[in-house]
């Protein structure tokens, strides 16, 4: 490819950042508030489906035994429990796929504003529902909004955050998810004993507040400079980056960052990479490998079994003989919130790859122990039940500090700009597809009704095995990207493998290599890729 100015210098977010970066970090971090919508909406259903008034309104009243734990004889059939939990994930799957055209056409910022409107529609339908169909439709639309948010927030943050703290900022999205889960469990616990529809309508309607805060806040935030450059709005991109860095638009550091983005975009456009089909091209940039890595890391995150605890935890603990399962659910959510903080620090201290490996190891051990202990003790064994709770908490802590936030960091930074929206939407859609599959299948796996597998606690043997798969996947497929700009990540994929990535990453940082430095050098390779694509 002919010519193009070389980009040199430290770039935005050098290792010794000035204090003026704080404003941009705070603006980027605010977008993480979208995680509250995600976490709260997914977390609230676990408690709602165990509330007496909700069961009286939507459940099957004559299929349960009357006992001390269920004095009204209320129940929810396996098919209805599966549908009401999984329909949210079905909506989020389509919302995540819709995130790509929304992000590319409207922009990352306006897309998030639209997401809040769609989400609020779903909440309104659920809050005002008095029949099963309306409640389910409301769950779907809320899910569609959450799906849009789950694609757009990590994309917005990755494109705006300085490279030296990008991992921690994007991890803040997962932290917001955990806070949403905790708020849901606390509010469920506060309203569960009400005898009116307020028991479940209050937890649902509170979500209007979260949507309003994000809706209003996004009006004050800038659009991402990368999207503006892609849409040839050069002056707007300079102003946006100026706001994010608190530097003048003509500052050499801002100019250098913008030129590196332009250089990377020009190279991608020369290769012709912009369609969904291009997300699966096997070329020098390893686009197909990167897309598949994003799709599978989101799938493996769900296959750790974490949402079994947050979707069905209250019911599971209750069936396991544990007293006050609502409080146990609150406790597990507290662990989830506070153990995400070490992950936000560790992702920039120890890197992405090592934390993913060690997190999967700890989760694998804990889940096998939960399964083994669970099948060898009785529900009346108090010590055994406490051991189960402790192991579940350790497992949640391992997830919260590793796979919870880092999976979002990875999908936010491994894709080139021209296909980023499409590849991210495919990755996030994978997350929600597996979320739906697990939430739909789990009641059939653990319940003891006719036709169910009745695995109960033995389901943790499955989760332990999938965590072993996480270890293998990470070792062979996930490179170390700590401290690199999004454009330097392109160079990392082109010139190393996941196993050798740590060494090449150190070389990139030591030599301060950027896309512009290799732009002219790779011109003949770009032409070869373009000719090969035309032949295909």
Short mmCIF file of C-alpha atoms in Angstrom, two decimals:
data_model
loop_
_atom_site.label_atom_id
_atom_site.label_comp_id
_atom_site.label_asym_id
_atom_site.label_seq_id
_atom_site.Cartn_x
_atom_site.Cartn_y
_atom_site.Cartn_z
CA UNK A 1 0.00 0.00 0.00
CA UNK A 2 1.51 3.35 -0.94
CA UNK A 3 2.67 5.90 1.49
CA UNK A 4 1.11 7.22 4.60
CA UNK A 5 2.79 9.09 7.42
CA UNK A 6 4.37 7.06 10.16
CA UNK A 7 2.89 7.43 13.60
CA UNK A 8 5.33 7.76 16.43
CA UNK A 9 5.38 8.99 19.98
CA UNK A 10 3.81 7.67 23.15
CA UNK A 11 0.23 7.87 21.93
CA UNK A 12 -2.84 8.51 24.03
CA UNK A 13 -2.56 7.02 27.46
CA UNK A 14 1.21 6.62 27.70
CA UNK A 15 2.61 4.73 30.71
CA UNK A 16 2.91 8.00 32.68
CA UNK A 17 -0.42 9.66 31.99
CA UNK A 18 -1.09 13.23 33.08
CA UNK A 19 -3.85 13.93 35.54
CA UNK A 20 -5.85 15.65 32.80
CA UNK A 21 -6.87 12.18 31.55
CA UNK A 22 -9.22 11.85 34.52
CA UNK A 23 -12.16 13.61 32.82
CA UNK A 24 -12.05 11.25 29.85
CA UNK A 25 -11.78 8.19 32.10
CA UNK A 26 -14.81 9.28 34.10
CA UNK A 27 -16.86 9.94 30.95
CA UNK A 28 -15.93 6.54 29.53
CA UNK A 29 -16.55 4.82 32.85
CA UNK A 30 -20.04 6.31 33.09
CA UNK A 31 -21.11 4.24 30.09
CA UNK A 32 -20.56 1.19 32.29
CA UNK A 33 -23.82 2.15 34.00
CA UNK A 34 -25.45 0.16 31.21
CA UNK A 35 -24.29 -2.89 33.13
CA UNK A 36 -26.79 -2.02 35.86
CA UNK A 37 -29.60 -2.61 33.35
CA UNK A 38 -28.08 -5.93 32.34
CA UNK A 39 -27.35 -7.18 35.86
CA UNK A 40 -30.53 -6.02 37.54
CA UNK A 41 -32.84 -7.35 34.84
CA UNK A 42 -31.16 -10.76 34.75
CA UNK A 43 -30.92 -10.94 38.53
CA UNK A 44 -34.42 -9.91 39.53
CA UNK A 45 -36.19 -12.87 37.94
CA UNK A 46 -34.54 -15.39 40.30
CA UNK A 47 -36.41 -13.94 43.28
CA UNK A 48 -39.59 -12.89 41.49
CA UNK A 49 -40.45 -16.43 40.37
CA UNK A 50 -40.25 -17.54 44.02
CA UNK A 51 -42.65 -14.83 45.31
CA UNK A 52 -46.11 -15.99 46.41
CA UNK A 53 -48.10 -13.22 44.72
CA UNK A 54 -46.29 -13.64 41.40
CA UNK A 55 -46.88 -17.41 41.57
CA UNK A 56 -50.53 -16.80 42.41
CA UNK A 57 -50.83 -14.55 39.35
CA UNK A 58 -48.80 -16.49 36.80
CA UNK A 59 -48.05 -19.89 38.33
CA UNK A 60 -49.74 -23.29 38.57
CA UNK A 61 -51.54 -23.35 41.89
CA UNK A 62 -52.45 -26.98 42.15
CA UNK A 63 -49.24 -28.79 41.23
CA UNK A 64 -47.25 -28.24 44.42
CA UNK A 65 -47.40 -29.87 47.82
CA UNK A 66 -48.51 -27.73 50.73
CA UNK A 67 -45.82 -27.65 53.42
CA UNK A 68 -44.05 -25.23 55.76
CA UNK A 69 -41.89 -23.91 52.94
CA UNK A 70 -44.84 -23.55 50.56
CA UNK A 71 -47.97 -22.98 52.67
CA UNK A 72 -50.12 -21.87 49.72
CA UNK A 73 -49.25 -24.83 47.50
CA UNK A 74 -48.02 -22.55 44.68
CA UNK A 75 -45.65 -23.69 41.96
CA UNK A 76 -44.35 -22.96 38.49
CA UNK A 77 -44.21 -25.76 35.95
CA UNK A 78 -40.83 -26.57 34.45
CA UNK A 79 -41.96 -25.36 31.03
CA UNK A 80 -43.15 -21.99 32.36
CA UNK A 81 -40.08 -21.52 34.56
CA UNK A 82 -37.86 -22.27 31.58
CA UNK A 83 -39.75 -19.83 29.33
CA UNK A 84 -39.95 -16.87 31.69
CA UNK A 85 -36.23 -17.03 32.50
CA UNK A 86 -34.94 -17.78 29.01
CA UNK A 87 -37.15 -15.39 27.00
CA UNK A 88 -35.03 -12.46 28.22
CA UNK A 89 -31.95 -14.14 26.74
CA UNK A 90 -33.83 -14.73 23.48
CA UNK A 91 -34.53 -11.00 23.28
CA UNK A 92 -30.95 -10.11 24.13
CA UNK A 93 -29.66 -12.43 21.39
CA UNK A 94 -31.55 -10.49 18.74
CA UNK A 95 -30.70 -7.21 20.44
CA UNK A 96 -26.99 -8.06 20.36
CA UNK A 97 -27.17 -8.82 16.64
CA UNK A 98 -29.08 -5.57 16.12
CA UNK A 99 -26.29 -3.75 17.92
CA UNK A 100 -24.07 -3.86 14.82
CA UNK A 101 -26.28 -1.87 12.42
CA UNK A 102 -27.34 0.45 15.23
CA UNK A 103 -23.70 1.13 16.16
CA UNK A 104 -22.59 1.64 12.56
CA UNK A 105 -25.56 3.75 11.41
CA UNK A 106 -26.55 5.79 14.47
CA UNK A 107 -23.24 5.69 16.32
CA UNK A 108 -22.25 4.17 19.63
CA UNK A 109 -23.64 7.02 21.76
CA UNK A 110 -27.02 7.49 20.05
CA UNK A 111 -27.36 3.70 19.91
CA UNK A 112 -27.18 3.55 23.70
CA UNK A 113 -29.86 6.22 24.00
CA UNK A 114 -32.17 4.23 21.70
CA UNK A 115 -31.43 1.10 23.75
CA UNK A 116 -32.80 2.77 26.87
CA UNK A 117 -36.09 3.51 25.10
CA UNK A 118 -36.52 -0.09 23.94
CA UNK A 119 -35.63 -1.38 27.40
CA UNK A 120 -38.16 0.93 29.07
CA UNK A 121 -40.91 -0.38 26.79
CA UNK A 122 -40.24 -3.89 28.04
CA UNK A 123 -40.27 -2.78 31.67
CA UNK A 124 -43.59 -0.97 31.17
CA UNK A 125 -45.19 -4.10 29.74
CA UNK A 126 -43.97 -6.27 32.63
CA UNK A 127 -44.98 -3.79 35.32
CA UNK A 128 -48.52 -3.41 34.00
CA UNK A 129 -49.06 -7.05 33.08
CA UNK A 130 -51.80 -9.15 34.61
CA UNK A 131 -51.56 -12.10 32.23
CA UNK A 132 -48.81 -14.47 31.18
CA UNK A 133 -48.53 -13.35 27.53
CA UNK A 134 -48.00 -9.66 28.35
CA UNK A 135 -45.36 -10.47 30.94
CA UNK A 136 -43.45 -12.67 28.47
CA UNK A 137 -43.61 -10.05 25.70
CA UNK A 138 -42.32 -7.46 28.16
CA UNK A 139 -39.43 -9.75 29.10
CA UNK A 140 -38.54 -10.09 25.40
CA UNK A 141 -38.46 -6.34 24.72
CA UNK A 142 -36.47 -5.66 27.90
CA UNK A 143 -34.06 -8.33 26.71
CA UNK A 144 -33.79 -6.70 23.28
CA UNK A 145 -32.77 -3.45 24.98
CA UNK A 146 -30.25 -5.22 27.19
CA UNK A 147 -28.82 -6.96 24.11
CA UNK A 148 -28.24 -3.61 22.42
CA UNK A 149 -26.60 -2.28 25.59
CA UNK A 150 -24.35 -5.33 25.99
CA UNK A 151 -22.92 -4.78 22.49
CA UNK A 152 -22.67 -1.00 22.58
CA UNK A 153 -21.23 -0.35 26.05
CA UNK A 154 -17.99 -2.39 25.71
CA UNK A 155 -17.59 -1.02 22.18
CA UNK A 156 -18.01 2.58 23.35
CA UNK A 157 -15.64 2.10 26.27
CA UNK A 158 -12.94 0.32 24.26
CA UNK A 159 -12.93 3.02 21.60
CA UNK A 160 -12.76 5.88 24.10
CA UNK A 161 -10.63 4.63 27.00
CA UNK A 162 -6.85 5.28 27.18
CA UNK A 163 -4.89 2.10 26.46
CA UNK A 164 -3.09 2.07 29.81
CA UNK A 165 -6.37 1.67 31.69
CA UNK A 166 -8.70 0.30 29.00
CA UNK A 167 -8.93 -3.14 30.63
CA UNK A 168 -9.95 -1.68 33.98
CA UNK A 169 -12.47 0.71 32.41
CA UNK A 170 -14.17 -2.02 30.35
CA UNK A 171 -14.07 -4.28 33.42
CA UNK A 172 -16.16 -1.60 35.09
CA UNK A 173 -19.00 -2.76 32.86
CA UNK A 174 -18.89 -6.19 34.49
CA UNK A 175 -18.69 -4.53 37.92
CA UNK A 176 -21.86 -2.61 37.09
CA UNK A 177 -23.49 -5.91 36.11
CA UNK A 178 -22.62 -7.37 39.51
CA UNK A 179 -23.96 -4.28 41.28
CA UNK A 180 -27.20 -4.69 39.32
CA UNK A 181 -27.42 -8.33 40.41
CA UNK A 182 -26.84 -7.31 44.03
CA UNK A 183 -29.46 -4.54 43.91
CA UNK A 184 -31.94 -7.02 42.43
CA UNK A 185 -31.40 -9.55 45.23
CA UNK A 186 -31.59 -6.88 47.95
CA UNK A 187 -34.81 -5.36 46.59
CA UNK A 188 -36.34 -8.80 46.02
CA UNK A 189 -35.56 -9.68 49.63
CA UNK A 190 -37.16 -6.41 50.80
CA UNK A 191 -40.43 -6.91 48.90
CA UNK A 192 -40.86 -10.71 48.86
CA UNK A 193 -43.21 -10.84 51.86
CA UNK A 194 -45.75 -8.35 50.46
CA UNK A 195 -49.10 -9.94 49.73
CA UNK A 196 -50.04 -7.70 46.80
CA UNK A 197 -48.75 -7.29 43.25
CA UNK A 198 -46.34 -4.70 44.68
CA UNK A 199 -44.13 -7.62 45.77
CA UNK A 200 -42.91 -8.11 42.18
CA UNK A 201 -43.98 -4.86 40.50
CA UNK A 202 -41.70 -2.74 42.69
CA UNK A 203 -38.51 -4.67 41.75
CA UNK A 204 -39.47 -4.55 38.08
CA UNK A 205 -40.50 -0.87 37.90
CA UNK A 206 -37.34 0.33 39.66
CA UNK A 207 -35.56 -0.42 36.38
CA UNK A 208 -37.06 2.76 34.92
CA UNK A 209 -34.61 4.64 37.14
CA UNK A 210 -31.55 2.85 35.74
CA UNK A 211 -32.69 3.43 32.14
CA UNK A 212 -33.38 7.13 32.81
CA UNK A 213 -29.93 7.73 34.30
CA UNK A 214 -28.15 6.12 31.34
CA UNK A 215 -30.48 7.85 28.84
CA UNK A 216 -29.80 11.32 30.22
CA UNK A 217 -26.10 10.74 30.86
CA UNK A 218 -25.33 9.67 27.29
CA UNK A 219 -26.53 13.05 25.99
CA UNK A 220 -23.53 14.63 27.74
CA UNK A 221 -20.90 12.15 26.55
CA UNK A 222 -18.99 12.47 23.25
CA UNK A 223 -19.27 10.06 20.35
CA UNK A 224 -16.25 7.79 19.93
CA UNK A 225 -13.50 9.35 17.78
CA UNK A 226 -13.05 6.06 15.90
CA UNK A 227 -16.68 6.00 14.73
CA UNK A 228 -16.45 9.65 13.71
CA UNK A 229 -13.30 8.99 11.66
CA UNK A 230 -14.91 5.96 10.04
CA UNK A 231 -17.77 8.25 8.99
CA UNK A 232 -15.34 10.93 7.72
CA UNK A 233 -16.20 13.46 10.41
CA UNK A 234 -12.60 14.49 11.02
CA UNK A 235 -13.23 17.73 12.91
CA UNK A 236 -15.80 16.09 15.18
CA UNK A 237 -13.33 13.27 15.87
CA UNK A 238 -10.69 15.78 16.90
CA UNK A 239 -13.12 17.53 19.24
CA UNK A 240 -14.23 14.21 20.71
CA UNK A 241 -10.68 13.06 21.42
CA UNK A 242 -9.91 16.50 22.78
CA UNK A 243 -12.72 16.13 25.33
CA UNK A 244 -11.60 12.62 26.27
CA UNK A 245 -7.99 13.69 26.81
CA UNK A 246 -8.55 17.25 28.09
CA UNK A 247 -6.02 18.37 25.49
CA UNK A 248 -6.43 20.91 22.65
CA UNK A 249 -7.65 19.42 19.38
CA UNK A 250 -4.36 20.41 17.69
CA UNK A 251 -2.15 18.94 20.42
CA UNK A 252 0.54 16.65 18.92
CA UNK A 253 -0.62 13.76 21.08
CA UNK A 254 -4.21 14.08 19.80
CA UNK A 255 -3.03 14.47 16.20
CA UNK A 256 -0.83 11.36 16.48
CA UNK A 257 -3.65 9.26 17.91
CA UNK A 258 -6.05 10.35 15.18
CA UNK A 259 -3.51 9.59 12.47
CA UNK A 260 -2.92 6.10 13.82
CA UNK A 261 -6.66 5.43 13.73
CA UNK A 262 -6.82 6.72 10.14
CA UNK A 263 -3.84 4.60 9.12
CA UNK A 264 -5.39 1.43 10.52
CA UNK A 265 -8.74 2.23 8.90
CA UNK A 266 -7.12 2.90 5.51
CA UNK A 267 -5.37 -0.45 5.63
CA UNK A 268 -8.60 -2.26 6.52
CA UNK A 269 -10.46 -0.47 3.72
CA UNK A 270 -7.74 -1.43 1.26
CA UNK A 271 -8.28 -5.04 2.28
CA UNK A 272 -12.04 -4.54 1.80
CA UNK A 273 -12.93 -5.80 5.30
CA UNK A 274 -16.38 -4.49 6.23
CA UNK A 275 -19.10 -7.15 5.82
CA UNK A 276 -20.25 -10.04 8.00
CA UNK A 277 -18.57 -12.40 5.55
CA UNK A 278 -15.32 -10.51 6.06
CA UNK A 279 -15.51 -11.34 9.76
CA UNK A 280 -14.64 -14.91 8.75
CA UNK A 281 -11.83 -14.19 6.25
CA UNK A 282 -8.63 -16.15 6.74
CA UNK A 283 -5.89 -13.65 5.98
CA UNK A 284 -2.74 -12.11 7.43
CA UNK A 285 -4.78 -10.19 10.02
CA UNK A 286 -6.35 -13.47 11.25
CA UNK A 287 -9.79 -11.93 11.12
CA UNK A 288 -11.61 -15.28 11.20
CA UNK A 289 -9.55 -16.47 14.16
CA UNK A 290 -10.26 -13.23 16.04
CA UNK A 291 -13.99 -13.40 15.31
CA UNK A 292 -14.19 -17.03 16.40
CA UNK A 293 -12.16 -16.24 19.52
CA UNK A 294 -14.65 -13.51 20.46
CA UNK A 295 -17.61 -15.79 19.79
CA UNK A 296 -16.16 -18.66 21.81
CA UNK A 297 -14.87 -16.66 24.79
CA UNK A 298 -18.39 -15.35 25.31
CA UNK A 299 -19.77 -18.87 24.97
CA UNK A 300 -17.27 -20.26 27.48
CA UNK A 301 -18.10 -17.45 29.90
CA UNK A 302 -21.69 -18.67 29.98
CA UNK A 303 -20.64 -22.30 30.12
CA UNK A 304 -18.82 -21.68 33.41
CA UNK A 305 -22.31 -22.09 34.90
CA UNK A 306 -22.33 -18.72 36.65
CA UNK A 307 -25.87 -17.82 35.62
CA UNK A 308 -27.15 -21.03 37.13
CA UNK A 309 -26.48 -19.36 40.49
CA UNK A 310 -27.97 -15.98 39.56
CA UNK A 311 -31.00 -17.25 37.63
CA UNK A 312 -31.94 -20.26 39.72
CA UNK A 313 -29.89 -19.75 42.89
CA UNK A 314 -32.82 -18.91 45.17
CA UNK A 315 -34.79 -21.97 44.07
CA UNK A 316 -31.69 -24.20 44.10
CA UNK A 317 -30.63 -23.24 47.63
CA UNK A 318 -34.21 -23.70 48.81
CA UNK A 319 -34.40 -27.21 47.32
CA UNK A 320 -30.99 -28.04 48.78
CA UNK A 321 -32.39 -27.54 52.27
CA UNK A 322 -30.66 -24.22 52.99
CA UNK A 323 -32.61 -21.89 55.27
CA UNK A 324 -33.56 -18.43 53.94
CA UNK A 325 -32.31 -18.87 50.36
CA UNK A 326 -33.05 -15.19 49.63
CA UNK A 327 -30.32 -14.13 52.09
CA UNK A 328 -27.88 -16.66 50.65
CA UNK A 329 -28.58 -15.16 47.23
CA UNK A 330 -27.79 -11.70 48.62
CA UNK A 331 -24.53 -13.04 50.08
CA UNK A 332 -23.41 -14.58 46.79
CA UNK A 333 -24.15 -11.30 45.01
CA UNK A 334 -22.09 -9.37 47.56
CA UNK A 335 -19.17 -11.68 46.84
CA UNK A 336 -19.71 -11.10 43.12
CA UNK A 337 -19.62 -7.31 43.50
CA UNK A 338 -16.56 -6.98 45.72
CA UNK A 339 -14.45 -9.65 44.03
CA UNK A 340 -14.86 -7.90 40.68
CA UNK A 341 -12.72 -5.05 42.07
CA UNK A 342 -9.52 -7.15 42.31
CA UNK A 343 -10.19 -8.23 38.74
CA UNK A 344 -10.39 -4.61 37.57
CA UNK A 345 -6.99 -4.01 39.17
CA UNK A 346 -5.45 -7.33 38.14
CA UNK A 347 -6.39 -7.09 34.45
CA UNK A 348 -3.82 -4.29 34.04
CA UNK A 349 -1.37 -5.69 36.60
CA UNK A 350 -1.20 -9.36 35.58
CA UNK A 351 -2.77 -9.25 32.13
CA UNK A 352 -5.77 -10.86 30.47
CA UNK A 353 -4.40 -14.28 29.57
CA UNK A 354 -2.96 -15.35 32.93
CA UNK A 355 -6.06 -14.30 34.88
CA UNK A 356 -8.32 -16.23 32.50
CA UNK A 357 -6.17 -19.36 32.92
CA UNK A 358 -5.98 -19.27 36.72
CA UNK A 359 -9.61 -18.26 37.12
CA UNK A 360 -10.74 -21.27 35.09
CA UNK A 361 -8.55 -23.57 37.20
CA UNK A 362 -10.05 -22.35 40.48
CA UNK A 363 -13.62 -22.52 39.16
CA UNK A 364 -13.07 -26.04 37.84
CA UNK A 365 -11.84 -27.28 41.23
CA UNK A 366 -14.65 -25.59 43.17
CA UNK A 367 -17.42 -26.90 40.94
CA UNK A 368 -16.19 -30.48 41.07
CA UNK A 369 -16.00 -30.21 44.88
CA UNK A 370 -19.56 -28.82 45.06
CA UNK A 371 -20.80 -31.73 42.97
CA UNK A 372 -18.91 -34.35 44.99
CA UNK A 373 -19.95 -32.96 48.38
CA UNK A 374 -23.51 -32.38 47.21
CA UNK A 375 -24.06 -36.01 46.23
CA UNK A 376 -22.49 -37.40 49.41
CA UNK A 377 -24.31 -35.43 52.14
CA UNK A 378 -27.97 -35.14 53.12
CA UNK A 379 -30.00 -31.93 53.06
CA UNK A 380 -30.02 -32.06 56.88
CA UNK A 381 -26.22 -31.95 57.18
CA UNK A 382 -25.67 -28.38 58.38
CA UNK A 383 -21.87 -28.52 58.07
CA UNK A 384 -22.11 -29.90 54.57
CA UNK A 385 -24.55 -27.17 53.52
CA UNK A 386 -22.19 -24.50 54.86
CA UNK A 387 -19.33 -26.08 52.90
CA UNK A 388 -21.43 -25.94 49.74
CA UNK A 389 -22.19 -22.25 50.29
CA UNK A 390 -18.49 -21.52 50.95
CA UNK A 391 -17.38 -23.33 47.79
CA UNK A 392 -20.02 -21.57 45.70
CA UNK A 393 -18.77 -18.24 47.07
CA UNK A 394 -15.14 -19.11 46.20
CA UNK A 395 -16.28 -20.13 42.73
CA UNK A 396 -18.17 -16.85 42.30
CA UNK A 397 -15.12 -14.92 43.54
CA UNK A 398 -12.92 -16.63 40.95
CA UNK A 399 -15.40 -15.85 38.18
CA UNK A 400 -15.94 -12.25 39.29
CA UNK A 401 -12.21 -11.45 39.31
CA UNK A 402 -11.37 -13.18 36.01
CA UNK A 403 -13.86 -14.49 33.46
CA UNK A 404 -16.61 -12.06 34.42
CA UNK A 405 -14.89 -8.81 33.40
CA UNK A 406 -12.11 -10.06 31.11
CA UNK A 407 -14.37 -11.72 28.55
CA UNK A 408 -15.86 -8.27 27.89
CA UNK A 409 -12.39 -6.69 27.77
CA UNK A 410 -11.25 -9.22 25.16
CA UNK A 411 -14.19 -8.73 22.78
CA UNK A 412 -13.83 -4.97 23.12
CA UNK A 413 -10.22 -4.87 21.95
CA UNK A 414 -9.40 -7.73 19.54
CA UNK A 415 -11.32 -6.56 16.44
CA UNK A 416 -10.18 -4.03 13.81
CA UNK A 417 -12.28 -0.88 13.43
CA UNK A 418 -13.90 -1.65 10.08
CA UNK A 419 -15.61 -4.83 11.34
CA UNK A 420 -15.63 -4.08 15.08
CA UNK A 421 -19.38 -3.50 15.37
CA UNK A 422 -20.26 -6.63 13.41
CA UNK A 423 -17.71 -8.90 15.11
CA UNK A 424 -18.65 -7.62 18.56
CA UNK A 425 -22.34 -8.14 17.87
CA UNK A 426 -21.63 -11.74 16.83
CA UNK A 427 -19.59 -12.29 20.00
CA UNK A 428 -22.18 -10.79 22.33
CA UNK A 429 -24.95 -12.65 20.49
CA UNK A 430 -23.01 -15.83 21.25
CA UNK A 431 -23.06 -14.89 24.94
CA UNK A 432 -26.83 -14.49 24.87
CA UNK A 433 -27.44 -17.56 22.72
CA UNK A 434 -25.69 -19.73 25.30
CA UNK A 435 -27.32 -17.74 28.10
CA UNK A 436 -30.69 -18.63 26.57
CA UNK A 437 -29.74 -22.28 26.02
CA UNK A 438 -28.53 -22.70 29.60
CA UNK A 439 -31.44 -20.84 31.19
CA UNK A 440 -33.91 -22.82 29.08
CA UNK A 441 -32.33 -26.23 29.68
CA UNK A 442 -31.36 -25.87 33.36
CA UNK A 443 -34.85 -26.42 34.86
CA UNK A 444 -35.14 -29.62 32.85
CA UNK A 445 -31.69 -30.69 34.05
CA UNK A 446 -32.14 -30.04 37.79
CA UNK A 447 -35.88 -30.33 38.50
CA UNK A 448 -37.51 -33.62 39.51
CA UNK A 449 -40.83 -33.39 37.67
CA UNK A 450 -41.89 -36.08 35.21
CA UNK A 451 -39.62 -35.98 32.16
CA UNK A 452 -36.89 -33.95 33.91
CA UNK A 453 -33.34 -35.21 34.38
CA UNK A 454 -33.40 -34.55 38.13
CA UNK A 455 -29.65 -33.91 38.35
CA UNK A 456 -29.91 -31.42 41.21
CA UNK A 457 -26.45 -30.64 42.56
CA UNK A 458 -24.90 -33.12 40.12
CA UNK A 459 -25.25 -30.43 37.45
CA UNK A 460 -21.99 -29.02 38.86
CA UNK A 461 -20.15 -31.95 37.29
CA UNK A 462 -21.16 -30.42 33.96
CA UNK A 463 -20.01 -26.93 34.94
CA UNK A 464 -16.69 -28.28 36.23
CA UNK A 465 -16.06 -30.00 32.91
CA UNK A 466 -16.85 -26.87 30.93
CA UNK A 467 -14.40 -24.89 33.07
CA UNK A 468 -11.75 -27.42 32.09
CA UNK A 469 -12.62 -26.53 28.50
CA UNK A 470 -12.08 -22.85 29.38
CA UNK A 471 -8.48 -23.63 30.35
CA UNK A 472 -7.70 -25.31 27.02
CA UNK A 473 -9.42 -22.58 25.00
CA UNK A 474 -7.56 -19.75 26.75
CA UNK A 475 -4.15 -21.37 26.37
CA UNK A 476 -4.45 -21.83 22.62
CA UNK A 477 -6.68 -18.92 21.56
CA UNK A 478 -6.32 -15.82 23.75
CA UNK A 479 -3.25 -13.55 23.37
CA UNK A 480 -1.95 -11.07 25.92
CA UNK A 481 -3.07 -7.54 24.93
CA UNK A 482 -2.37 -5.58 28.11
CA UNK A 483 -1.14 -2.04 27.53
CA UNK A 484 -1.57 -2.00 23.74
CA UNK A 485 -3.63 0.44 21.70
CA UNK A 486 -6.47 -1.07 19.66
CA UNK A 487 -4.38 -0.55 16.53
CA UNK A 488 -1.33 -2.25 18.11
CA UNK A 489 -3.54 -5.27 18.84
CA UNK A 490 -3.87 -5.62 15.05
CA UNK A 491 -0.07 -5.86 14.80
CA UNK A 492 0.00 -8.39 17.62
CA UNK A 493 -2.36 -10.74 15.78
CA UNK A 494 -0.50 -10.32 12.50
CA UNK A 495 2.93 -11.13 13.92
CA UNK A 496 2.45 -13.59 16.79
CA UNK A 497 0.34 -16.44 18.15
CA UNK A 498 -1.52 -16.52 21.48
CA UNK A 499 1.27 -18.63 22.98
CA UNK A 500 4.01 -16.23 21.82
CA UNK A 501 1.95 -13.05 22.23
CA UNK A 502 3.44 -12.01 25.58
CA UNK A 503 6.94 -11.78 24.07
CA UNK A 504 5.82 -9.85 20.99
CA UNK A 505 3.69 -7.53 23.15
CA UNK A 506 6.80 -6.58 25.13
CA UNK A 507 8.58 -5.87 21.84
CA UNK A 508 5.74 -3.62 20.64
CA UNK A 509 5.86 -1.60 23.85
CA UNK A 510 9.68 -1.46 24.03
CA UNK A 511 10.06 -0.32 20.41
CA UNK A 512 6.90 1.83 20.49
CA UNK A 513 5.67 0.33 17.22
CA UNK A 514 2.44 1.60 15.66
CA UNK A 515 0.40 0.83 12.57
CA UNK A 516 1.85 3.75 10.64
CA UNK A 517 5.37 2.39 11.17
CA UNK A 518 4.51 -0.75 9.21
CA UNK A 519 2.03 0.82 6.79
CA UNK A 520 4.21 1.12 3.70
CA UNK A 521 6.05 -2.10 4.51
CA UNK A 522 2.89 -4.14 4.18
CA UNK A 523 1.54 -2.66 0.96
CA UNK A 524 2.34 -5.65 -1.24
CA UNK A 525 0.79 -8.02 1.33
CA UNK A 526 -2.41 -5.97 1.32
CA UNK A 527 -2.56 -6.19 -2.47
CA UNK A 528 -2.12 -9.95 -2.30
CA UNK A 529 -4.97 -10.26 0.21
CA UNK A 530 -7.21 -8.09 -1.98
CA UNK A 531 -6.42 -10.15 -5.10
CA UNK A 532 -7.08 -13.36 -3.19
CA UNK A 533 -10.46 -12.05 -1.98
CA UNK A 534 -11.47 -11.04 -5.53
CA UNK A 535 -10.65 -14.54 -6.76
CA UNK A 536 -12.83 -16.04 -4.03
#
